[in-house]
């Protein structure tokens, strides 16, 4: 049984070490390589592969992956090793938006440290239709979607809007479920985090962190497009405005 291909989440964690090491590879004897091997074997991404494949994300394979990432940097003076498309995408992302990528990697590390990922089942929207995940990877998308589906949090957000005498409507397109569906739609709406985990970091969700969205706009806010699988209601409004121009 072969080890599965590296996911974006795993590459994020490997590449952040390469970046912190001055875009240089990490040897097998490096404690950081050994720690990353152990961490990757604990991620809930490949089922029970870590138990079935003895060499899954071994120290040697992790070291080789850091070599791929380091030698395929555009400024590397020597001959690059062979790597995959996703490796090159992650390298490009770290070059173009290093702060965001480092934050995403740190948020994944924090999720592992706290055990937050272990109790969260896979979410249907954590990857797009083509099987790709966005910049932040599957685990942070999974965590964000799981939080947004917390019925207590959603109820509290809707209750506050109603107490303020405001309509329960989508903050992007103004759709109101009760006006279209009648009584069955009263008080119904979905919630969306204004800041994704790779920006906010793992923290307690406040009601001001949430926006009310209809199902369609919510899906579009999470749809993977050009590497982005999260956008604010304001960003989605801007996309809609472009279509209307």
mmCIF file of C-alpha atoms in Angstrom, residues 2-11 40 45-46 49 56-57 65 84-87 138:
data_model
loop_
_atom_site.group_PDB
_atom_site.id
_atom_site.type_symbol
_atom_site.label_atom_id
_atom_site.label_comp_id
_atom_site.label_asym_id
_atom_site.label_seq_id
_atom_site.Cartn_x
_atom_site.Cartn_y
_atom_site.Cartn_z
ATOM 1 C CA UNK A 2 1.525 3.295 -1.130
ATOM 2 C CA UNK A 3 1.442 6.540 0.828
ATOM 3 C CA UNK A 4 -1.192 8.949 -0.516
ATOM 4 C CA UNK A 5 -0.178 12.146 -2.294
ATOM 5 C CA UNK A 6 0.603 15.137 -0.145
ATOM 6 C CA UNK A 7 -2.348 17.431 0.533
ATOM 7 C CA UNK A 8 -2.215 21.219 0.636
ATOM 8 C CA UNK A 9 -2.479 21.125 4.442
ATOM 9 C CA UNK A 10 0.594 18.914 4.685
ATOM 10 C CA UNK A 11 2.520 21.029 2.197
ATOM 11 C CA UNK A 40 1.631 14.679 9.805
ATOM 12 C CA UNK A 45 -6.739 13.536 6.418
ATOM 13 C CA UNK A 46 -5.974 10.009 5.244
ATOM 14 C CA UNK A 49 -3.159 5.167 6.517
ATOM 15 C CA UNK A 56 3.782 7.045 5.807
ATOM 16 C CA UNK A 57 5.242 10.560 6.156
ATOM 17 C CA UNK A 65 9.623 17.014 0.546
ATOM 18 C CA UNK A 84 4.087 18.106 -8.375
ATOM 19 C CA UNK A 85 1.755 20.885 -9.431
ATOM 20 C CA UNK A 86 0.446 21.373 -5.900
ATOM 21 C CA UNK A 87 4.009 21.755 -4.578
ATOM 22 C CA UNK A 138 -9.060 21.301 4.015
#
